[in-house]
Coordinates of C-alpha atoms in Angstrom, one line a residue:
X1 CA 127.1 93.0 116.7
X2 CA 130.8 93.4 115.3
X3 CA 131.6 96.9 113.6
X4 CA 131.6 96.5 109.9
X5 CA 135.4 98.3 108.2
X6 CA 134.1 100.9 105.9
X7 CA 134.6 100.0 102.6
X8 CA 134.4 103.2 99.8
X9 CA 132.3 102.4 96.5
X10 CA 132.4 103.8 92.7
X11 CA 130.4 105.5 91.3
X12 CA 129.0 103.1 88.9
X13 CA 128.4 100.6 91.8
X14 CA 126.5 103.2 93.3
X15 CA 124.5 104.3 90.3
X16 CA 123.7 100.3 89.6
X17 CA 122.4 99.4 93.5
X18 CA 120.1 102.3 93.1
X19 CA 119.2 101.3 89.6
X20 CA 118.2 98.1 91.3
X21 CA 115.8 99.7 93.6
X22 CA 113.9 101.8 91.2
X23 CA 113.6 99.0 88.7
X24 CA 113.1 95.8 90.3
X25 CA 110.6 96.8 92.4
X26 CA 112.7 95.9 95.5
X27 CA 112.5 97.1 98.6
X28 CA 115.7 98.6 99.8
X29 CA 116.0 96.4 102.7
X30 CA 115.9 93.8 100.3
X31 CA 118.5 94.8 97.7
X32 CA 120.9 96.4 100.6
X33 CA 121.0 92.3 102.0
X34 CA 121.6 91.5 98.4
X35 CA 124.6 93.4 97.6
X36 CA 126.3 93.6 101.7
X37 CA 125.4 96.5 102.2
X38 CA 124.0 98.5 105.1
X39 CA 120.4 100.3 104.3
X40 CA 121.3 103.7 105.6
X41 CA 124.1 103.8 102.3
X42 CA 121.9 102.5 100.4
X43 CA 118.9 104.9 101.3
X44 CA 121.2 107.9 101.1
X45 CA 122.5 107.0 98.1
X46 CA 118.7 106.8 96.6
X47 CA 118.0 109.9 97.9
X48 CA 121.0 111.6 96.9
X49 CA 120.1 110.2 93.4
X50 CA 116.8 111.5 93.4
X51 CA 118.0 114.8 94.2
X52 CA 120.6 115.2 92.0
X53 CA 119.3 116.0 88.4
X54 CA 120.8 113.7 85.8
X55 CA 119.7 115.2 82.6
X56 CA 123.3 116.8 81.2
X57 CA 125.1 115.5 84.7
X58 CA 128.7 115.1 84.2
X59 CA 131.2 113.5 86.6
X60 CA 133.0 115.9 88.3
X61 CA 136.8 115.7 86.3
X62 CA 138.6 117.3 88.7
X63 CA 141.1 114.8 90.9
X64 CA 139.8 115.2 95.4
X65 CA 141.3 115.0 98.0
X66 CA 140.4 114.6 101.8
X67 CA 138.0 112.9 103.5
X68 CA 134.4 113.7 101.2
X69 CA 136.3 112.7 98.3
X70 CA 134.1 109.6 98.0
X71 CA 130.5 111.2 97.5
X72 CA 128.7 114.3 97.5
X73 CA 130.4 117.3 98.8
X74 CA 129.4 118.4 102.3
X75 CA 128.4 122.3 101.6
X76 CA 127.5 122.2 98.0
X77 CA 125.6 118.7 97.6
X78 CA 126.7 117.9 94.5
X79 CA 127.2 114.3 93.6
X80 CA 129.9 112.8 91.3
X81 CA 127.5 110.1 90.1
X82 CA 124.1 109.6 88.6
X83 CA 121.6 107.4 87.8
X84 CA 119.5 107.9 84.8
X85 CA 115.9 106.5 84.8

């Protein structure tokens, strides 16, 4: 099976494919072949989601740099995205 390039994601993208899974009633296998993606993203992003309160959840505003700039910060866990439900 042939590496796949890694390919970054918004936020909103994000927040939307893991709308999908608590709403549908998908399975994530099922939306992750919907959308290309690979079920490991898409199961970290739910649970990343599900950990990350959104009630008063702000983006962070502040520009990144270096190579977590993409997603949740490695020592503090904090996401730059949310999905409310």
């Amino acid at each position: 099976m042939a590496k796949r390039k890694r390919r970054a994601f918004t936020n909103e993208f994000k927040a939307e494919a893991v709308r999908l899974v608590r709403e549908s009633g998908k399975s994530v296998p099922t939306v992750a072949r919907e959308l290309d993606l690979t079920e490991t993203a898409l199961r970290s992003w739910v649970r990343q989601a599900r950990s990350t309160p959104a009630v008063g959840r702000r983006a962070h505003s502040r520009p990144r740099s270096g190579r977590n700039s993409g997603g949740c910060g490695a020592r503090t866990g904090r996401c730059g995205w949310s999905v409310t439900s």
